[in-house]
Coordinates of C-alpha atoms and ligand atoms in Angstrom, one line a residue:
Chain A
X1 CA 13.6 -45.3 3.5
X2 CA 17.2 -43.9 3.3
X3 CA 18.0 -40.5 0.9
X4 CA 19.9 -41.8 -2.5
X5 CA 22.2 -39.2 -2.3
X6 CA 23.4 -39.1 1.6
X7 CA 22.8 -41.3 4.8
X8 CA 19.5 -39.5 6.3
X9 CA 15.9 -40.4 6.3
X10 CA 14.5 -39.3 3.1
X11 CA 10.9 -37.2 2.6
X12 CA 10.0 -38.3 -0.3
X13 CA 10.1 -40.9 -3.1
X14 CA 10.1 -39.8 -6.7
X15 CA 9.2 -43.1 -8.4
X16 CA 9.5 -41.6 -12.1
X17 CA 13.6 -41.0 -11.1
X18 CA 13.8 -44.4 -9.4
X19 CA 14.8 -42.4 -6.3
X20 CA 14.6 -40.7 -2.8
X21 CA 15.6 -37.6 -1.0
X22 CA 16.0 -36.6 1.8
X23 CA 15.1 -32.5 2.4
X24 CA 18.4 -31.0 1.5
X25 CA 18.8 -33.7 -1.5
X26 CA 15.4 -32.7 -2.4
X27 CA 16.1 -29.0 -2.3
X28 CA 19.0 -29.6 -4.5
X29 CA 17.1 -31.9 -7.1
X30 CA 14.4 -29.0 -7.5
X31 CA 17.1 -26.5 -8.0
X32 CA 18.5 -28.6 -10.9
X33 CA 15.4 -29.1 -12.8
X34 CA 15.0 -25.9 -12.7
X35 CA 18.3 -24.8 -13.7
X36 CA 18.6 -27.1 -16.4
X37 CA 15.0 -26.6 -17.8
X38 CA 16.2 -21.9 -18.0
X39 CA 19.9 -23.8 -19.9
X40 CA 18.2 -26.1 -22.3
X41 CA 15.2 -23.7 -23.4
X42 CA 17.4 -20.6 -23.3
X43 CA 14.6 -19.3 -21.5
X44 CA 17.2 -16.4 -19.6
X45 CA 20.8 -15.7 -18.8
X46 CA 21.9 -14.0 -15.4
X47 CA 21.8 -10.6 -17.3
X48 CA 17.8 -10.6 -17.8
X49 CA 15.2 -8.8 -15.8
X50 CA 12.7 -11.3 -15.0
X51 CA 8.8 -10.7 -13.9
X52 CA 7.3 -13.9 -11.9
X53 CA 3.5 -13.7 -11.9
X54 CA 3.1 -14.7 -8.4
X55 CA -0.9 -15.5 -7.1
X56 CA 0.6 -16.9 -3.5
X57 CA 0.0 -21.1 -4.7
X58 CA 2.8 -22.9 -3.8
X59 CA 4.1 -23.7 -8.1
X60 CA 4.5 -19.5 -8.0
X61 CA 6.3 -18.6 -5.0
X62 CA 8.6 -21.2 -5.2
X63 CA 9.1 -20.5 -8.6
X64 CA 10.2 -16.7 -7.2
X65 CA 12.5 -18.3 -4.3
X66 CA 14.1 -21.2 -6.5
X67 CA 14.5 -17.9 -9.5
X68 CA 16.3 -15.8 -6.6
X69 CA 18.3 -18.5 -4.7
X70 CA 20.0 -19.3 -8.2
X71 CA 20.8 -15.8 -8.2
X72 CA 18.7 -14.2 -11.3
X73 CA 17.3 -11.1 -11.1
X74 CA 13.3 -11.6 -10.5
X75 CA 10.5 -9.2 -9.2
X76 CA 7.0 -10.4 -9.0
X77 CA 3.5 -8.9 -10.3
X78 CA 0.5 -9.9 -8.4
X79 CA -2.9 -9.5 -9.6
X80 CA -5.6 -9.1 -6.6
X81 CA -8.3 -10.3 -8.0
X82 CA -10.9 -9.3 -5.3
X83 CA -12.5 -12.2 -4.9
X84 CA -13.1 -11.7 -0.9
X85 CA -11.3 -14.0 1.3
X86 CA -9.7 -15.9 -1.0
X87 CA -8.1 -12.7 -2.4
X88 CA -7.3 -11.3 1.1
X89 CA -5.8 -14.6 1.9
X90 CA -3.5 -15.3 -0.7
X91 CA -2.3 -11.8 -1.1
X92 CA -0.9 -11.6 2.7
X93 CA 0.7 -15.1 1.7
X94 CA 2.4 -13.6 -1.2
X95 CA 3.9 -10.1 0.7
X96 CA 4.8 -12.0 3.5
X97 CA 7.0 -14.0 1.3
X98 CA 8.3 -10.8 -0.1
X99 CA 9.1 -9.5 2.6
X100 CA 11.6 -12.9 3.8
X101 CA 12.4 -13.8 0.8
X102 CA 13.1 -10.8 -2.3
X103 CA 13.4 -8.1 0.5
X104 CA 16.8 -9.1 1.4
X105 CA 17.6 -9.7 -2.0
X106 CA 16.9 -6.9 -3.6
X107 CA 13.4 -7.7 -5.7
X108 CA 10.7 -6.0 -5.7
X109 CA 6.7 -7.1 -5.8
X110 CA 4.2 -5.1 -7.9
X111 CA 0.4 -5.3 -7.2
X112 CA -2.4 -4.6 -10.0
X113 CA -5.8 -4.0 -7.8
X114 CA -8.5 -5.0 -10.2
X115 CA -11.1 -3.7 -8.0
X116 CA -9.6 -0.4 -7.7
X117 CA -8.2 -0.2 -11.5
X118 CA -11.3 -2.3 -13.4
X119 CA -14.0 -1.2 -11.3
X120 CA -15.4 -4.3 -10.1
X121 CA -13.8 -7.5 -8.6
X122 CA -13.8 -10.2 -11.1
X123 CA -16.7 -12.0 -10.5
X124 CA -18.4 -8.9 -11.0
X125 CA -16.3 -8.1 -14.1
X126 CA -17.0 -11.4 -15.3
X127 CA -21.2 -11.6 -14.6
X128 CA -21.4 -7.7 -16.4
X129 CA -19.7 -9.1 -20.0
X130 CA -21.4 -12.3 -19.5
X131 CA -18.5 -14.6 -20.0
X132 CA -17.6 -17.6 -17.3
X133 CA -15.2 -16.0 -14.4
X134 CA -12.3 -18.2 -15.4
X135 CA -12.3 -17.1 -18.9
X136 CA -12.4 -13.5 -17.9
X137 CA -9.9 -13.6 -15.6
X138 CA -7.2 -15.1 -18.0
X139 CA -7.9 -12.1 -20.2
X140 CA -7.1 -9.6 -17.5
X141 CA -4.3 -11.4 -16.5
X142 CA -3.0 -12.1 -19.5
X143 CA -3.0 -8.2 -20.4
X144 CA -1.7 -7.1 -16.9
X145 CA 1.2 -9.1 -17.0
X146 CA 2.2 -8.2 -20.5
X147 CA 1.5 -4.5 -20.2
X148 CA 3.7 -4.6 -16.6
X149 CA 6.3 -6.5 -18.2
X150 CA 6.7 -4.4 -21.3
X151 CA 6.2 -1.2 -19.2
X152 CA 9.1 -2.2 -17.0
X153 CA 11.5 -3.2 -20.2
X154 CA 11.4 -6.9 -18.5
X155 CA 13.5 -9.5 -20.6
X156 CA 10.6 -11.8 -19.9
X157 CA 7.8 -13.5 -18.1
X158 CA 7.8 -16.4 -16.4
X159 CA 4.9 -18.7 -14.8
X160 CA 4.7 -21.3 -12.4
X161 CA 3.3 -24.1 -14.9
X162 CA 4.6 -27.5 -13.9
X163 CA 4.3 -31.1 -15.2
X164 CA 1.0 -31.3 -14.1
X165 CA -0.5 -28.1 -15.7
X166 CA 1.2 -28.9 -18.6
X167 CA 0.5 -32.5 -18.9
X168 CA -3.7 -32.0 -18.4
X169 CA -3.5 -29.0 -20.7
X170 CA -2.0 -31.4 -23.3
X171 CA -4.4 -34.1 -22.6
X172 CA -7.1 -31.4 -22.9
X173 CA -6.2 -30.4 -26.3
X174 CA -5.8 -33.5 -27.3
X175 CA -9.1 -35.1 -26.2
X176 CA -10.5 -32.2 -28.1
X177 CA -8.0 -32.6 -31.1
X178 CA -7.5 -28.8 -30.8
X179 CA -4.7 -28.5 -33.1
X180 CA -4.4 -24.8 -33.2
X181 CA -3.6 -25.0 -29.5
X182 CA -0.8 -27.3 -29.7
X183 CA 1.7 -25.1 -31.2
X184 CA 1.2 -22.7 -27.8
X185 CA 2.4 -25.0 -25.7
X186 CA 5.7 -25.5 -25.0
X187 CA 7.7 -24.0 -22.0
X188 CA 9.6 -20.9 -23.9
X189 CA 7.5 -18.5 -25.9
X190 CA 10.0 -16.0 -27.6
X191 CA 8.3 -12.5 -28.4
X192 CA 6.7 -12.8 -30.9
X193 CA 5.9 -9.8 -32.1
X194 CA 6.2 -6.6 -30.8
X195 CA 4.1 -5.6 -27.9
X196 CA 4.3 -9.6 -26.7
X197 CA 6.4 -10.2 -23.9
X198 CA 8.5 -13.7 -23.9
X199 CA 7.3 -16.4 -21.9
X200 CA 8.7 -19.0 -20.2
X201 CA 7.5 -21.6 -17.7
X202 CA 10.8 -22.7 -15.5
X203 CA 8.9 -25.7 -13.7
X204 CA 7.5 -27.9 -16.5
X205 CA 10.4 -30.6 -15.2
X206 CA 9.2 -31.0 -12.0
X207 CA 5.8 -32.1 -10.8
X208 CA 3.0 -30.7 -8.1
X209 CA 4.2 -33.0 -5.3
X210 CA 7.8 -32.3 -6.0
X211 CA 7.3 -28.6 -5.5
X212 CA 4.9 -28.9 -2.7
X213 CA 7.3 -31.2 -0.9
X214 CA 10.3 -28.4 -1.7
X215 CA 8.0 -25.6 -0.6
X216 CA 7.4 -27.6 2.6
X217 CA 11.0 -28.4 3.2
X218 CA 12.1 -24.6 2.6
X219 CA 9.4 -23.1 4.8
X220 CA 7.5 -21.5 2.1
X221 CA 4.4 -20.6 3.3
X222 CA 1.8 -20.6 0.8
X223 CA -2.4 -20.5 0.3
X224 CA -3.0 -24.7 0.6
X225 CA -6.9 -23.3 -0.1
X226 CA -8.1 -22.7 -3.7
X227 CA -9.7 -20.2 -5.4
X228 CA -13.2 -21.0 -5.3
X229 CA -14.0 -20.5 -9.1
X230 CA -11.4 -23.4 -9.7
X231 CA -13.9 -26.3 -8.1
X232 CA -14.9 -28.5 -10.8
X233 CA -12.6 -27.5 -13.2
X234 CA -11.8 -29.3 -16.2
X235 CA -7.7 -29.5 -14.9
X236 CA -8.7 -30.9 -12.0
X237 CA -10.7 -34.1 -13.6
X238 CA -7.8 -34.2 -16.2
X239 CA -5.0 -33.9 -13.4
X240 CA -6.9 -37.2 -11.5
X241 CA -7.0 -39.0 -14.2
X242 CA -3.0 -38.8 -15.2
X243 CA -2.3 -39.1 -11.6
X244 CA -4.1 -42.6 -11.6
X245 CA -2.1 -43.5 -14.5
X246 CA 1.0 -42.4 -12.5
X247 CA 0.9 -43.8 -9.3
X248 CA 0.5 -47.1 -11.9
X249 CA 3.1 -46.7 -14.1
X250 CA 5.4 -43.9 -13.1
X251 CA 6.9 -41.3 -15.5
X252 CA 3.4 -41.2 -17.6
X253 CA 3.2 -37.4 -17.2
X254 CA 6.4 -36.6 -17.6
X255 CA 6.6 -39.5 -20.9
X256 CA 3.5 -37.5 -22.3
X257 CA 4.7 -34.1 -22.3
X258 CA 8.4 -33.9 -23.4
X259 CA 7.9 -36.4 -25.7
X260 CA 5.1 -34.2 -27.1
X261 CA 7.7 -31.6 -26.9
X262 CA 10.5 -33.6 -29.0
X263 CA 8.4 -33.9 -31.3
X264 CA 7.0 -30.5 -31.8
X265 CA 11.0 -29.7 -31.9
X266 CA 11.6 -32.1 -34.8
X267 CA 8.7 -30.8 -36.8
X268 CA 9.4 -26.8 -36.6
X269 CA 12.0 -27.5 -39.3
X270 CA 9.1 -27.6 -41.5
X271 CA 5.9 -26.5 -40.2
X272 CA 6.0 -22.8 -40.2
X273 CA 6.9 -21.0 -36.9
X274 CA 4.3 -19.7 -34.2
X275 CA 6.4 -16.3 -34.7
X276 CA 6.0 -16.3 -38.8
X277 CA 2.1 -17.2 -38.0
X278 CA 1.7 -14.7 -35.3
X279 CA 3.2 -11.7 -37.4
X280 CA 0.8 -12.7 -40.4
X281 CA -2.4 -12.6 -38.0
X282 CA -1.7 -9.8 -35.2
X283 CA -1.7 -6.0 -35.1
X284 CA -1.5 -3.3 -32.6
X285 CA -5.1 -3.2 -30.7
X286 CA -6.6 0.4 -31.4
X287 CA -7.5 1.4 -27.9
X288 CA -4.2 -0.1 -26.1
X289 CA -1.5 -1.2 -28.9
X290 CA -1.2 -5.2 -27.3
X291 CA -1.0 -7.6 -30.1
X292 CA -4.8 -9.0 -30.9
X293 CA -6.2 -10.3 -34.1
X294 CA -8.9 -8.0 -34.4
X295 CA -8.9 -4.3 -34.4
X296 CA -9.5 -3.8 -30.8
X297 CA -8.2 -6.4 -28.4
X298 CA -10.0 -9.2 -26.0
X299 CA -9.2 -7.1 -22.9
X300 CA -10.6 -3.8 -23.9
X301 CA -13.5 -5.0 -25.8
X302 CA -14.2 -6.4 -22.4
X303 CA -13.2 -3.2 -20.6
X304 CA -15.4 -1.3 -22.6
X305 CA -18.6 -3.7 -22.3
X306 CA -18.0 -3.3 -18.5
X307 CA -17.4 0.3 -18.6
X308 CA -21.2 0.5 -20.1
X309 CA -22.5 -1.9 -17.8
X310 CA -21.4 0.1 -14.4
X311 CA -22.6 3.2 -14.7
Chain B
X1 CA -5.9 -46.5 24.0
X2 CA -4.7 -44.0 21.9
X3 CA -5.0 -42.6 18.2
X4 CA -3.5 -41.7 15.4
X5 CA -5.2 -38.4 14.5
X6 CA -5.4 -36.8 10.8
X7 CA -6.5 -34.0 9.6
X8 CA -7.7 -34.8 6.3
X9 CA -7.7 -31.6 4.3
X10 CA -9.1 -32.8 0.8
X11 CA -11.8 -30.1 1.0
X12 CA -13.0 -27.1 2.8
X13 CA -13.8 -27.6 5.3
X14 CA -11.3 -29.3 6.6
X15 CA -12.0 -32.8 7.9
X16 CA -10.7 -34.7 11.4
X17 CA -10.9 -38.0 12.0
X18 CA -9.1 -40.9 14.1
X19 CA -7.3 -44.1 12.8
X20 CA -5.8 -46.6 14.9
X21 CA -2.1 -47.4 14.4
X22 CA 0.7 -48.4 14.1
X23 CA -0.2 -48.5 10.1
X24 CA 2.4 -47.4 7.0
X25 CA 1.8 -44.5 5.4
X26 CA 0.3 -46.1 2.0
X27 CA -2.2 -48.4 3.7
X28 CA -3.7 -45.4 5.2
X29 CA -3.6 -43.4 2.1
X30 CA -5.2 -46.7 0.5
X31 CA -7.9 -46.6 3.2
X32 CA -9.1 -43.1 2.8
X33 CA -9.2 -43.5 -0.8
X34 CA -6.4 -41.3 -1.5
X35 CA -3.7 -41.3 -4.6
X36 CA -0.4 -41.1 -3.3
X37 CA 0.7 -38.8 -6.1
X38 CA -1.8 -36.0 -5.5
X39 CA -0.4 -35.6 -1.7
X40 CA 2.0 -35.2 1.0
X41 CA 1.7 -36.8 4.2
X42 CA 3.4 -34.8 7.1
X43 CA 3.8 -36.0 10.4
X44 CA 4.5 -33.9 13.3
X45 CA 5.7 -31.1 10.9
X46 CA 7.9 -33.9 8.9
X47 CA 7.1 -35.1 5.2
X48 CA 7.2 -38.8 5.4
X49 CA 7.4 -41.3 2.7
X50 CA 5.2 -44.2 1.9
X51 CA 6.4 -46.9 3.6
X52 CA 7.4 -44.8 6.9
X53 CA 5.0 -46.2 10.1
X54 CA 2.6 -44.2 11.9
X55 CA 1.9 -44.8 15.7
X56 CA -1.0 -44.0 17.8
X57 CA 0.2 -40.8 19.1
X58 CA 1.3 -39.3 16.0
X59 CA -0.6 -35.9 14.6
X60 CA -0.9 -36.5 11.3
X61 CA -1.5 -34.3 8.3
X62 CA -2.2 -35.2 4.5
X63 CA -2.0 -32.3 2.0
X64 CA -3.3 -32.0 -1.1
X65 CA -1.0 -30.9 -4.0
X66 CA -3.3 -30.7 -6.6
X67 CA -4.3 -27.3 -8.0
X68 CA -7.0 -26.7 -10.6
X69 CA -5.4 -23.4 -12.3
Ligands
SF4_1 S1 -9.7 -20.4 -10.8 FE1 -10.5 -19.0 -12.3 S2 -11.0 -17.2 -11.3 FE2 -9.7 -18.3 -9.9 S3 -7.7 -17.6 -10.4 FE3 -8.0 -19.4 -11.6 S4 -8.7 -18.5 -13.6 FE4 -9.0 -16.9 -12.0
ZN2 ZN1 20.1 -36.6 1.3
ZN3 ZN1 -6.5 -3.3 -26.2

C-alpha cells in the first residue's frame, strides 16, 4: 500500500479518512489534528504557559513532543504514584524523554512524589480511606495538577485524552444516562471559577492507534505496560466494544463524539453554562482554598482520614 | 523450514509463538483473534499496514494500543 500524500510505502491505513501514510505523512497528519483541534477550541495561543500532565503512556508524551514541535511553550508535571515497578518504570520513561526532547527546548518537568508528600503510595492511600485505588488516585491527581498549575500562574492544563478516552467515557455516561456528567465533557474547560485551572485535551481528534503509530514513527519511547490497577476496567470493556464497531464501520468513534459535541455547542445558547452552574455550587475549600462543593474539599477530607489512619 | 516469529504482547507476560508464512498482515491478526484497530503490527522495527505480507524469516511484533486510563 502506497502513502496518499507522496510515493513511499505507507505505515498505516486510517480507514475513518479514507486514507494512508506513510511515516513523515503520518507525522504531519497528527501534527494537524492537533493544531487544528488548540485553533478551533481556542484551547491556547503561542503566548500561554502550558502544563502537560505527563504519566510516561504514549497519548501524554506525545502530547508534550507534538505541544513543543509546534512550538508552544509546555512543561510537564508528573505524579509518581509509587506503585512499585510500574511507577519506577514509567517515571524513567518520562525523564528520559525530558531529557531528548524539552531539554533542548527549554521546558521543564516537575515531579509530585506522593509517597514522600502523602505519606503512603497510593494503594496504601487508597486501602487507609477505604475508597477503590482508581477513584483515589483521580482525586490526588486532580488536586496536584491544579494546585501546580495555579502555583506556577500556568495559562492552562492540558491532558492526553484522545478519541478513544473520550468516546468510551461518552458511551459510559450514556449507558448510565448520567446527565450531570455530560456537560463535563468536552475538550476545552475554561476556568471556571477561581482556584480552577482551564483544561483542555489537544488529542480528542485523533485516535489510540494514530498516536501509537506517530509515537513509533518519532522514536518516542514510552511504558507499552499498564498500570496494574487499570486491568478490568470499565474503559477497557467500553473501548473493545467501539473498536468492534470500528473496524466494521469506520469513523463510529469519531461520528459519536463530535457529533455529541455539535450538539452540546448548539444547545449552550440555552441551557445555562457549566461556568454559571459551577459559580452557584463551589466555594473555596476551608483547609486548602480549591474549588469543592462542600466546605472542605474531596482531597483533604481524604488527606485528613489518612493522616489519622497512619500514625 | 523456517518461521515467522511474533511476539504477541496482549498481556503480561508477554507471549511468543511461531506462524508459518508468507501470510498478510490481517489474516494473521484474524487468526490470533485480534481487532485490527486496537494494534500496530511492526515488523523488523517497521509499522506495516494490513495488507503488507509476512515471510518466514520475519520478527514480528503486534502492539497493543489500547489503554484503560
Ligand atoms: S489505573 Fe487507576 S491507579 Fe492506575 S493510574 Fe489510572 S487511575 Fe491511577
Ligand atoms: Zn508520504
Ligand atoms: Zn482542600
Amino acid at each position: 500500500m502506497r502513502c496518499r500524500k507522496c510515493p513511499t510505502r505507507a505505515v498505516i491505513k486510517i480507514p475513518r479518512h479514507h486514507t494512508a501514510f506513510c511515516g513523515p505523512c503520518l507525522t504531519e497528519f497528527v501534527r494537524t489534528q492537533v493544531q487544528r483541534a488548540i485553533k478551533t477550541e481556542r484551547m491556547f495561543t503561542p503566548d500561554d504557559r502550558i502544563l502537560v500532565a505527563v504519566s510516561g503512556g504514549k497519548d501524554s508524551l506525545t502530547l508534550w513532543e507534538i505541544l513543543l514541535a509546534l512550538g508552544y511553550r509546555a512543561d510537564a508535571l508528573y505524579v509518581d504514584l509509587g506503585i512499585g515497578g510500574y511507577s519506577a518504570r514509567s517515571r524513567e520513561k518520562v525523564e528520559q524523554f525530558a531529557q531528548q526532547f524539552a531539554e533542548p527546548r527549554q521546558a521543564r518537568l516537575l515531579v509530585h512524589q506522593i509517597k514522600e508528600e502523602e505519606g503512603a503510595g497510593i494503594r496504601e492511600l487508597a486501602d487507609l480511606v477505604r475508597r477503590p485505588t482508581c477513584s483515589a488516585c483521580g482525586t490526588i491527581k486532580r488536586y496536584h495538577f491544579n494546585r501546580v498549575a495555579l502555583a506556577n500562574q500556568y495559562d492552562v492544563m492540558a491532558t492526553g485524552h484522545n478519541l478513544d478516552d473520550e468516546a468510551a467515557r461518552l458511551l459510559g455516561n450514556v449507558l448510565r444516562w448520567q446527565e450531570d456528567y455530560l456537560h463535563k465533557q468536552g475538550p476545552n474547560l475554561p476556568a471556571s471559577v477561581e482556584g480552577f485551572a482551564k483544561k483542555v485535551k489537544p488529542l480528542y481528534r485523533l485516535t489510540e492507534r494514530e498516536i501509537a503509530a506517530y509515537a513509533l514513527v518519532n522514536r518516542i519511547d514510552y511504558i507499552v505496560e499498564e498500570c496494574p490497577m487499570a486491568k478490568g476496567s470499565k474503559m477497557l470493556l467500553y473501548k473493545d466494544v467501539l473498536n468492534r464497531l470500528e473496524t466494521e464501520s469506520p469513523g463510529t468513534k469519531q461520528t459519536f463524539y463530535w457529533r455529541f459535541l455539535e450538539r452540546q455547542a448548539n444547545q449552550t445558547s440555552t441551557a445555562p453554562s457549566m461556568q454559571d452552574t459551577d459559580r452557584t455550587v463551589l466555594q473555596p475549600c476551608r483547609l486548602c482554598g480549591q474549588p469543592t462543593t462542600a466546605d472542605t474539599c474531596m482531597y483533604c477530607k481524604m488527606m485528613a482520614r489518612a493522616k489519622s489512619a497512619l500514625v | 523450514m523456517m518461521h515467522v516469529s511474533m511476539h504477541v504482547r496482549v498481556n503480561h507476560p508477554p507471549k511468543e509463538l511461531e506462524i508459518p508464512g508468507p501470510k498478510r498482515v490481517r489474516e494473521v491478526l484474524r487468526e490470533l483473534g485480534l481487532i485490527p484497530e486496537a494494534y500496530l503490527v511492526i515488523r523488523n522495527d517497521e509499522l506495516v499496514t494490513e495488507d503488507e505480507i509476512l515471510r518466514d524469516t520475519d520478527i514480528i511484533d503486534i502492539r497493543p494500543v489500547i489503554s484503560g486510563g
